[in-house]
Coordinates of C-alpha atoms in Angstrom, one line a residue:
M50 CA 5.7 59.4 19.1
R51 CA 7.9 57.8 21.8
T52 CA 4.9 55.8 23.0
F53 CA 4.3 54.5 19.4
L54 CA 8.0 53.5 19.0
A55 CA 8.0 51.7 22.3
A56 CA 4.9 49.8 21.3
A57 CA 6.4 48.9 18.0
L58 CA 9.6 47.7 19.5
T59 CA 7.6 45.6 22.0
L60 CA 5.7 44.1 19.2
L61 CA 8.9 43.2 17.3
C62 CA 10.3 41.6 20.3
F63 CA 7.1 39.6 20.7
V64 CA 7.3 38.4 17.1
R65 CA 10.9 37.4 17.5
A66 CA 10.1 35.5 20.7
E67 CA 7.4 33.5 18.9
A68 CA 9.8 32.5 16.1
V69 CA 12.6 30.8 18.2
T70 CA 12.1 27.4 16.5
V71 CA 12.1 26.6 12.8
S72 CA 11.2 23.0 12.0
V73 CA 12.7 21.1 9.1
Y74 CA 10.6 18.2 7.8
H75 CA 12.6 15.7 5.8
T76 CA 11.7 12.8 3.5
S77 CA 14.0 10.5 1.5
D78 CA 13.8 7.4 -0.6
V79 CA 10.0 7.8 -1.2
H80 CA 10.4 5.5 -4.2
G81 CA 6.9 6.3 -5.5
W82 CA 5.0 5.1 -2.4
Y83 CA 2.5 8.0 -2.5
S84 CA -0.4 6.3 -0.6
S85 CA -0.9 4.9 2.9
R86 CA -0.9 1.1 3.2
P87 CA -1.1 -1.5 6.0
A88 CA 2.1 -2.0 7.9
K89 CA 2.3 -5.7 7.1
W90 CA 6.0 -5.7 8.2
D91 CA 5.1 -4.7 11.7
A92 CA 3.7 -7.6 13.6
A93 CA 2.1 -5.4 16.3
N94 CA 0.5 -3.1 13.7
S95 CA 0.1 -5.3 10.6
T96 CA -3.4 -4.0 9.7
R97 CA -2.8 -0.4 10.8
S98 CA -2.5 2.1 7.9
I99 CA 0.7 4.1 7.6
G100 CA 2.5 6.6 5.3
G101 CA 1.9 8.6 2.2
F102 CA 1.7 12.2 1.1
A103 CA -1.9 12.7 2.3
A104 CA -0.8 11.7 5.9
L105 CA 2.3 14.0 5.6
S106 CA 0.2 16.9 4.4
A107 CA -2.3 16.4 7.3
L108 CA 0.6 16.4 9.8
L109 CA 2.1 19.5 8.4
K110 CA -1.2 21.4 8.7
T111 CA -1.0 20.8 12.5
E112 CA 2.6 22.3 12.8
K113 CA 2.7 25.4 15.0
N114 CA 6.3 26.4 14.1
P115 CA 7.3 27.9 10.9
Y116 CA 8.8 25.1 8.8
I117 CA 10.5 24.0 5.6
L118 CA 10.0 20.7 3.8
V119 CA 13.0 19.0 2.1
D120 CA 13.9 15.7 0.4
S121 CA 17.1 13.7 0.0
G122 CA 16.3 12.0 -3.3
D123 CA 15.1 8.8 -5.0
M124 CA 11.6 10.2 -5.3
F125 CA 9.7 8.0 -7.7
Q126 CA 11.4 4.8 -8.8
G127 CA 9.6 1.7 -7.3
T128 CA 5.9 1.8 -7.8
P129 CA 3.7 1.7 -10.9
E130 CA 2.4 5.2 -10.3
G131 CA 6.0 6.5 -10.0
N132 CA 7.3 4.7 -13.0
Y133 CA 4.2 5.2 -15.2
T134 CA 4.5 9.0 -14.8
K135 CA 8.4 8.8 -14.9
G136 CA 8.4 10.8 -11.7
M137 CA 6.0 13.6 -12.6
A138 CA 3.5 12.4 -10.0
S139 CA 6.2 12.9 -7.4
V140 CA 6.9 16.4 -8.5
L141 CA 3.3 17.4 -8.6
L142 CA 2.7 16.1 -5.2
M143 CA 5.8 17.7 -3.8
N144 CA 4.6 21.0 -5.4
K145 CA 1.3 20.6 -3.6
L146 CA 2.9 20.1 -0.2
G147 CA 5.3 23.0 -0.7
Y148 CA 8.7 21.5 -0.7
S149 CA 11.6 24.0 -0.5
A150 CA 14.3 21.9 -2.0
A151 CA 15.2 18.3 -3.0
E152 CA 18.6 16.6 -3.4
V153 CA 19.0 14.5 -6.5
G154 CA 19.2 10.7 -5.9
N155 CA 20.7 8.0 -8.0
H156 CA 17.4 6.6 -9.1
D157 CA 16.2 10.1 -10.2
Y158 CA 18.4 9.5 -13.2
D159 CA 16.8 6.1 -14.1
Y160 CA 14.8 7.5 -17.0
T161 CA 17.8 9.5 -18.2
E162 CA 19.1 13.0 -17.5
S163 CA 16.7 14.4 -20.1
N164 CA 13.7 13.1 -18.1
L165 CA 15.2 14.5 -14.9
K166 CA 15.4 17.9 -16.5
I167 CA 11.8 17.8 -17.5
L168 CA 10.9 17.0 -13.9
I169 CA 13.0 19.9 -12.7
S170 CA 11.4 22.3 -15.1
S171 CA 8.0 21.3 -13.6
A172 CA 9.1 21.6 -10.0
A173 CA 8.2 24.7 -7.9
F174 CA 11.3 24.0 -5.8
P175 CA 15.0 23.6 -6.8
F176 CA 16.8 20.3 -7.2
L177 CA 20.2 20.3 -5.6
G178 CA 23.5 18.6 -6.3
A179 CA 26.6 20.6 -5.4
N180 CA 29.1 18.0 -6.3
V181 CA 27.7 17.1 -9.8
Y182 CA 29.9 18.2 -12.7
Y183 CA 30.2 17.7 -16.5
K184 CA 33.3 15.6 -17.2
D185 CA 34.1 17.4 -20.5
S186 CA 34.1 21.0 -19.2
G187 CA 34.5 20.5 -15.5
K188 CA 31.6 22.9 -15.0
H189 CA 28.9 22.3 -12.4
A190 CA 25.7 20.6 -13.8
D191 CA 23.6 23.7 -14.6
Y192 CA 20.2 22.1 -13.9
L193 CA 21.1 21.5 -10.3
K194 CA 21.7 24.2 -7.7
P195 CA 24.5 23.7 -5.2
Y196 CA 22.5 25.3 -2.4
V197 CA 19.5 27.5 -1.8
I198 CA 18.7 29.9 1.1
V199 CA 15.2 29.8 2.5
E200 CA 13.8 32.4 4.9
R201 CA 11.4 31.5 7.7
A202 CA 10.3 33.8 10.5
G203 CA 13.3 36.1 9.8
E204 CA 15.8 33.3 9.9
R205 CA 17.9 32.6 6.8
I206 CA 18.5 28.9 6.4
A207 CA 20.9 27.6 3.8
V208 CA 20.2 24.2 2.3
L209 CA 23.2 22.5 0.7
G210 CA 22.7 19.3 -1.5
I211 CA 25.3 16.6 -1.8
A212 CA 24.8 13.6 -4.3
G213 CA 26.4 10.2 -3.7
R214 CA 29.5 9.2 -5.6
H215 CA 27.8 5.9 -6.0
T216 CA 25.4 7.5 -8.5
A217 CA 27.9 6.7 -11.2
T218 CA 27.1 3.0 -10.9
S219 CA 23.8 2.9 -8.9
T220 CA 21.7 4.1 -11.7
L221 CA 22.1 2.8 -15.3
P222 CA 25.7 3.9 -15.8
A223 CA 25.1 4.9 -19.4
N224 CA 22.6 7.6 -18.2
V225 CA 25.3 9.4 -16.2
K226 CA 28.6 8.5 -18.0
H227 CA 29.2 12.2 -18.9
L228 CA 28.9 13.3 -15.3
S229 CA 31.3 13.3 -12.4
F230 CA 30.0 12.9 -8.9
N231 CA 32.8 14.4 -6.8
D232 CA 34.0 13.5 -3.3
E233 CA 31.2 14.3 -0.9
G234 CA 33.4 15.5 2.0
A235 CA 35.7 17.7 -0.1
E236 CA 32.8 19.2 -1.9
T237 CA 30.9 19.9 1.3
A238 CA 33.9 21.8 2.7
K239 CA 34.2 23.8 -0.6
W240 CA 30.6 24.8 -0.7
M241 CA 30.4 25.5 3.1
A242 CA 33.1 28.2 2.5
E243 CA 30.9 29.7 -0.2
I244 CA 27.8 29.5 2.0
K245 CA 29.4 31.3 4.9
K246 CA 29.9 34.3 2.7
Q247 CA 26.1 34.6 2.5
R248 CA 26.0 34.7 6.4
P249 CA 23.0 32.4 6.9
D250 CA 21.6 31.8 10.4
A251 CA 21.8 28.0 10.0
V252 CA 22.9 25.4 7.4
V253 CA 21.0 22.2 6.6
I254 CA 22.7 19.6 4.4
L255 CA 20.8 17.1 2.3
A256 CA 22.8 14.1 1.2
H257 CA 21.9 11.0 -0.8
I258 CA 24.2 9.0 1.3
G259 CA 23.6 7.7 4.8
I260 CA 25.3 6.9 8.0
G261 CA 26.4 3.6 6.5
G262 CA 27.4 0.4 8.3
P263 CA 25.0 -2.5 9.1
Y264 CA 22.0 -0.3 9.7
G265 CA 20.5 0.0 6.2
G266 CA 16.8 -0.8 6.1
Q267 CA 16.5 -0.5 9.9
K268 CA 15.1 2.0 12.4
V269 CA 17.9 2.6 14.9
E270 CA 18.0 4.3 18.3
V271 CA 21.1 6.3 18.9
S272 CA 22.1 4.2 22.0
T273 CA 22.4 1.1 19.8
L274 CA 24.4 2.7 17.0
T275 CA 28.1 2.1 17.0
L276 CA 30.4 3.8 14.4
N277 CA 33.3 1.9 12.9
D278 CA 36.2 3.1 10.7
A279 CA 34.3 2.5 7.5
M280 CA 31.3 4.6 8.7
T281 CA 33.6 7.5 9.5
A282 CA 35.4 7.3 6.2
Y283 CA 32.4 7.5 4.0
G284 CA 28.8 8.7 4.4
T285 CA 27.0 11.4 6.3
V286 CA 29.5 11.3 9.2
T287 CA 32.2 12.4 6.7
V288 CA 29.9 15.2 5.4
A289 CA 29.3 16.4 8.9
R290 CA 33.0 16.5 9.8
N291 CA 33.6 18.6 6.7
A292 CA 30.8 21.0 7.9
P293 CA 31.2 21.5 11.6
D294 CA 29.2 24.7 11.4
A295 CA 26.1 22.9 9.9
A296 CA 23.0 22.4 12.1
V297 CA 22.0 19.0 10.7
V298 CA 22.9 16.6 8.0
L299 CA 19.8 14.7 6.6
G300 CA 20.8 11.6 4.7
G301 CA 19.3 8.9 2.6
H302 CA 20.0 6.1 0.1
N303 CA 20.6 3.4 2.8
H304 CA 17.0 3.4 3.9
T305 CA 18.0 3.8 7.6
G306 CA 15.7 5.5 10.1
L307 CA 17.4 7.4 12.9
L308 CA 14.7 7.5 15.6
S309 CA 16.2 10.4 17.5
G310 CA 19.0 11.4 15.3
Y311 CA 22.7 10.8 15.8
P312 CA 24.9 13.5 17.4
D313 CA 28.3 13.1 15.8
Q314 CA 30.9 13.7 18.4
G315 CA 33.6 14.4 15.9
S316 CA 31.8 17.4 14.5
G317 CA 29.1 18.4 16.9
V318 CA 26.6 18.1 14.0
L319 CA 23.3 16.2 14.4
L320 CA 22.5 13.6 11.7
G321 CA 19.0 12.4 10.7
E322 CA 17.7 9.8 8.2
S323 CA 14.0 9.1 7.3
Y324 CA 13.8 5.4 6.5
W325 CA 12.1 4.8 3.1
G326 CA 8.8 4.5 1.3
L327 CA 7.3 7.6 3.1
T328 CA 6.2 5.6 6.1
D329 CA 8.0 8.1 8.3
V330 CA 9.2 11.7 8.3
T331 CA 12.1 13.3 10.2
K332 CA 11.4 16.5 12.1
A333 CA 14.5 18.5 12.9
D334 CA 13.8 21.5 15.2
L335 CA 16.3 24.3 14.7
N336 CA 16.4 26.6 17.8
F337 CA 17.4 30.3 17.6
D338 CA 18.3 32.8 20.4
T339 CA 15.3 35.1 21.0
A340 CA 17.5 38.2 21.3
T341 CA 20.1 37.7 18.5
G342 CA 18.3 35.3 16.2
K343 CA 21.4 33.1 16.1
F344 CA 21.3 29.3 15.9
T345 CA 21.7 27.6 19.3
G346 CA 21.1 23.9 18.7
A347 CA 18.9 21.3 17.1
S348 CA 16.9 18.2 18.0
V349 CA 15.7 15.4 15.7
K350 CA 13.0 12.8 15.8
L351 CA 11.6 10.3 13.4
I352 CA 7.8 10.5 13.2
P353 CA 5.7 7.5 11.9
L354 CA 2.9 8.6 9.7
W355 CA 0.1 6.4 11.3
T356 CA -3.0 7.7 9.5
D357 CA -5.2 7.1 12.6
V358 CA -2.9 9.8 14.3
T359 CA -2.2 12.2 11.4
G360 CA -5.4 11.9 9.4
E361 CA -5.2 12.3 5.6
D362 CA -5.5 15.4 3.5
A363 CA -8.5 14.9 1.1
E364 CA -7.1 17.1 -1.7
V365 CA -3.9 15.2 -1.7
T366 CA -5.7 11.9 -1.6
A367 CA -7.7 13.0 -4.7
M368 CA -4.5 13.8 -6.6
I369 CA -3.1 10.4 -5.8
K370 CA -6.3 8.8 -6.9
T371 CA -6.0 10.3 -10.4
F372 CA -2.4 9.0 -10.8
K373 CA -3.4 5.6 -9.6
E374 CA -6.5 5.4 -11.9
A375 CA -4.3 6.2 -14.9
A376 CA -1.8 3.5 -14.0
D377 CA -4.5 0.9 -13.0
V378 CA -5.7 0.6 -16.6
E379 CA -2.5 -1.3 -17.2
M380 CA -1.5 -2.4 -13.7
D381 CA -4.7 -4.3 -12.9
K382 CA -4.2 -6.8 -15.7
P383 CA -4.1 -10.4 -14.4
L384 CA -1.0 -12.3 -15.3
G385 CA -1.2 -15.5 -13.4
E386 CA -1.3 -17.1 -10.0
S387 CA 1.1 -17.9 -7.2
A388 CA 0.3 -20.8 -4.8
V389 CA 2.9 -19.6 -2.3
D390 CA 4.5 -16.5 -0.8
L391 CA 7.8 -15.6 -2.3
G392 CA 9.8 -13.6 0.2
T393 CA 13.2 -12.3 0.9
S394 CA 16.0 -14.0 2.9
K395 CA 16.5 -13.0 6.5
A396 CA 19.9 -14.7 6.5
G397 CA 21.0 -12.5 3.5
L398 CA 21.5 -15.5 1.2
D399 CA 19.4 -16.8 -1.7
S400 CA 15.7 -15.9 -1.3
D401 CA 12.5 -17.4 -2.6
I402 CA 11.8 -14.3 -4.6
G403 CA 15.4 -14.2 -5.9
N404 CA 15.3 -17.8 -6.8
W405 CA 12.0 -17.4 -8.8
F406 CA 13.3 -14.3 -10.5
T407 CA 16.6 -15.9 -11.7
D408 CA 14.9 -19.1 -12.6
A409 CA 12.6 -17.2 -14.8
M410 CA 15.5 -15.3 -16.4
R411 CA 17.3 -18.6 -17.0
R412 CA 14.2 -20.3 -18.5
Q413 CA 13.5 -17.4 -20.8
S414 CA 17.1 -17.1 -22.0
G415 CA 18.0 -20.7 -22.2
T416 CA 21.3 -20.2 -20.4
D417 CA 23.2 -22.4 -17.9
A418 CA 23.0 -19.8 -15.1
A419 CA 21.4 -16.5 -14.3
F420 CA 22.3 -13.7 -11.9
Q421 CA 20.3 -10.7 -10.6
N422 CA 21.5 -8.1 -8.1
T423 CA 19.6 -8.6 -4.8
A424 CA 19.0 -4.9 -4.4
G425 CA 17.3 -4.7 -7.8
I426 CA 14.5 -7.0 -6.6
R427 CA 12.3 -4.4 -4.8
A428 CA 9.3 -6.3 -3.5
E429 CA 8.0 -9.8 -2.6
L430 CA 5.2 -11.7 -4.4
R431 CA 2.3 -12.9 -2.3
K432 CA 0.1 -16.0 -2.6
G433 CA -2.9 -15.4 -4.9
P434 CA -3.5 -13.7 -8.2
V435 CA -0.5 -11.9 -9.7
K436 CA -1.2 -8.7 -11.5
M437 CA 1.0 -6.4 -13.7
R438 CA 1.3 -4.1 -10.7
D439 CA 3.0 -6.9 -8.7
I440 CA 5.6 -7.5 -11.3
Y441 CA 6.3 -3.8 -11.6
Q442 CA 6.9 -3.6 -7.9
V443 CA 9.2 -6.6 -8.0
M444 CA 11.1 -5.2 -11.0
P445 CA 10.6 -1.4 -11.3
F446 CA 13.7 -0.9 -13.4
E447 CA 13.9 -0.8 -17.2
N448 CA 16.9 -3.2 -17.3
T449 CA 17.3 -5.5 -20.3
L450 CA 18.6 -9.1 -20.4
V451 CA 22.2 -9.7 -21.4
K452 CA 23.6 -13.1 -22.4
L453 CA 27.3 -13.9 -21.8
T454 CA 29.8 -16.7 -21.9
M455 CA 32.0 -16.9 -18.8
T456 CA 34.6 -19.3 -17.4
G457 CA 34.3 -20.9 -14.0
D458 CA 37.1 -18.6 -12.8
Q459 CA 35.2 -15.5 -13.9
I460 CA 32.0 -16.7 -12.2
K461 CA 34.0 -17.4 -9.0
K462 CA 35.4 -13.9 -9.1
L463 CA 31.9 -12.6 -9.6
M464 CA 30.7 -14.3 -6.5
E465 CA 33.8 -13.3 -4.5
D466 CA 33.0 -9.6 -5.4
N467 CA 29.4 -10.0 -4.2
I468 CA 29.6 -12.0 -1.0
R469 CA 30.6 -9.9 2.0
G470 CA 30.3 -10.8 5.6
G471 CA 28.5 -14.0 4.7
R472 CA 25.7 -12.1 2.8
T473 CA 25.2 -12.0 -0.9
R474 CA 24.5 -9.1 -3.2
L475 CA 23.5 -11.5 -6.0
Q476 CA 20.7 -13.9 -6.5
L477 CA 21.3 -16.9 -8.8
S478 CA 19.9 -19.8 -10.7
G479 CA 21.6 -22.9 -12.1
L480 CA 24.5 -23.1 -9.7
T481 CA 25.3 -23.9 -6.1
V482 CA 27.7 -21.6 -4.3
K483 CA 29.5 -22.8 -1.1
V484 CA 31.0 -20.2 1.1
S485 CA 33.6 -20.7 3.9
G486 CA 35.8 -18.4 5.8
G487 CA 35.0 -14.7 6.0
K488 CA 35.4 -14.5 9.7
D489 CA 37.6 -12.1 11.6
G490 CA 38.0 -10.1 8.4
S491 CA 39.5 -13.0 6.3
P492 CA 38.2 -13.3 2.7
E493 CA 35.5 -15.7 1.8
V494 CA 36.4 -18.9 0.0
I495 CA 34.0 -19.7 -2.8
T496 CA 33.4 -23.1 -4.4
L497 CA 31.0 -23.5 -7.4
E498 CA 29.0 -26.5 -8.3
K499 CA 26.6 -27.3 -11.1
D500 CA 24.4 -30.4 -11.0
G501 CA 26.5 -31.8 -8.1
R502 CA 29.8 -31.4 -9.9
E503 CA 32.4 -28.8 -9.0
I504 CA 33.0 -26.3 -11.8
A505 CA 36.6 -26.1 -13.0
P506 CA 38.3 -22.8 -13.6
G507 CA 38.3 -23.3 -17.3
D508 CA 34.8 -24.6 -17.7
K509 CA 32.6 -22.3 -19.9
L510 CA 29.0 -21.6 -19.1
T511 CA 26.3 -19.4 -20.7
V512 CA 25.0 -16.8 -18.3
A513 CA 22.1 -14.4 -18.2
T514 CA 22.1 -11.1 -16.2
N515 CA 20.9 -7.5 -16.5
N516 CA 22.5 -4.6 -18.4
Y517 CA 22.9 -2.6 -15.1
L518 CA 25.5 -5.1 -13.9
T519 CA 27.2 -5.4 -17.3
T520 CA 27.6 -1.7 -17.9
G521 CA 29.4 -0.7 -14.6
G522 CA 26.7 -1.2 -12.0
T523 CA 27.8 -2.1 -8.5
G524 CA 29.1 -5.6 -8.3
G525 CA 29.2 -6.3 -12.0
K526 CA 33.0 -5.8 -12.6
A527 CA 33.6 -9.5 -13.4
F528 CA 31.2 -9.4 -16.3
N529 CA 33.7 -7.2 -18.2
D530 CA 35.9 -10.2 -18.6
A531 CA 33.3 -12.4 -20.3
E532 CA 34.4 -14.0 -23.6
K533 CA 31.1 -13.1 -25.3
S534 CA 28.4 -10.6 -24.4
E535 CA 25.1 -9.8 -26.1
D536 CA 22.4 -7.4 -24.9
T537 CA 19.2 -9.0 -26.2
M538 CA 17.4 -5.6 -25.6
K539 CA 14.5 -7.6 -24.1
P540 CA 13.2 -5.9 -20.9
I541 CA 13.6 -8.3 -18.0
R542 CA 10.2 -7.3 -16.7
D543 CA 8.6 -8.4 -19.9
L544 CA 10.4 -11.8 -19.6
L545 CA 9.1 -12.2 -16.0
I546 CA 5.6 -11.4 -17.2
K547 CA 5.9 -14.0 -20.0
D548 CA 7.4 -16.6 -17.6
I549 CA 4.6 -16.3 -15.0
S550 CA 2.0 -16.8 -17.7
E551 CA 3.8 -19.9 -19.0
N552 CA 4.9 -21.3 -15.7
P553 CA 2.4 -20.6 -12.9
I554 CA 4.1 -20.6 -9.4
K555 CA 2.8 -23.9 -7.9
E556 CA 5.5 -24.3 -5.2
L557 CA 8.6 -22.6 -3.7
P558 CA 11.6 -22.8 -6.1
P559 CA 14.4 -25.0 -4.8
S560 CA 16.5 -23.2 -2.2
G561 CA 19.9 -23.6 -0.6
R562 CA 21.7 -22.2 -3.7
I563 CA 24.2 -20.3 -1.5
I564 CA 25.4 -22.4 1.4
R565 CA 27.4 -21.0 4.2
A566 CA 29.8 -23.4 5.9
E567 CA 30.0 -23.1 9.7

């Protein structure tokens, strides 16, 4: 009997020794990019295939450690396949890969809360959002869990989800007007106290906010990352400092990629972010003491999903094909032709794609000027045939066109609200904006011109924009002061489709609409 017990104990010790590391794989801001594609943005690898759920699935099948798979939100909005299925394709693919939890992102509300609830009912994993409450009752939103505890190899790992306060204005505000997205730091501290009562072996926090600062849309090595006061006042650093007992905080929303994580000195917590579009995945290894099973530390790295390295899972590829084929019936319709590439602005000012977009809005509305939030233009247009798919990728949102009457003073205030650090959050048509100042923290000085003449404060102009900006969306506050406002209920995407059919793109639209004085 003693020999049997000794052998059993030896076996248990061996099992524990083999389970010292649990890997956490993290995605965020997939935005419907389910398939691999050429890395055209990477000059050294422009024809090399990267990304997608089939590549991620193939990578996971090579993992030797026990692992969990999690996501920090914005799962579907941004591609025809994602939009056409209103996110259901994302949920089915995430079910297939075996996700353990997902934090809700702002764009996951884009097709209304009711649609989100349908997605949640179809998910084999919980959606999280610890700081999401109903305004009328003050109760926690019952379709979101604050946290979940996942067990792997005998280790109990709590996963806490924190939504961004920005969700109130970074989806269509009407969709979430009945919800409160409470302070991320305070809610993190509150729920960490609850989680501790469950005595987990480690805590992972998913947040649909990022490290902030100037690093959005970039892959960043820790040695080049410098925190400033704003970054420590808001974002995942604040979350970490309200959860010093957490193992890792895995963020999103800003589309930053932290190549080897960021060890926050103020909390001792490691931060990670996974870029966007499922080109990369973060792997966070959680290490546990072999004798006690207690958490001893973590490491983070961002892994590019090069398909010639990972391979692609054939079953997942077949699933994606069915979603694509259903969408292609509509998305392959030819709409017109572009003789030029319409790209974004590296200087952060007016862009070719933004100029075409707002020119089309102004032509179709017959107004004096038009404005579109820069972040709402989600792709470039390339030279050659233009299909329905291309317009959906440029404009994936269901925004409608709003016509207003505004004074010169109100438009000036609009631009002052949306030009920061010499970069613009608005694209425009019909006006020239001259910007001076803004250095050493001083405010920018804005001058407006139309047809070579300076616009006076009391001049009245007709303006076209989108209903995201006029209903509380980020940067749209000045529209509230307009003398007259009418939502035409015409989808902006439909107007773009109509315009490209009527006005083929033969050359680059006039540029230099926002001029920065040196």
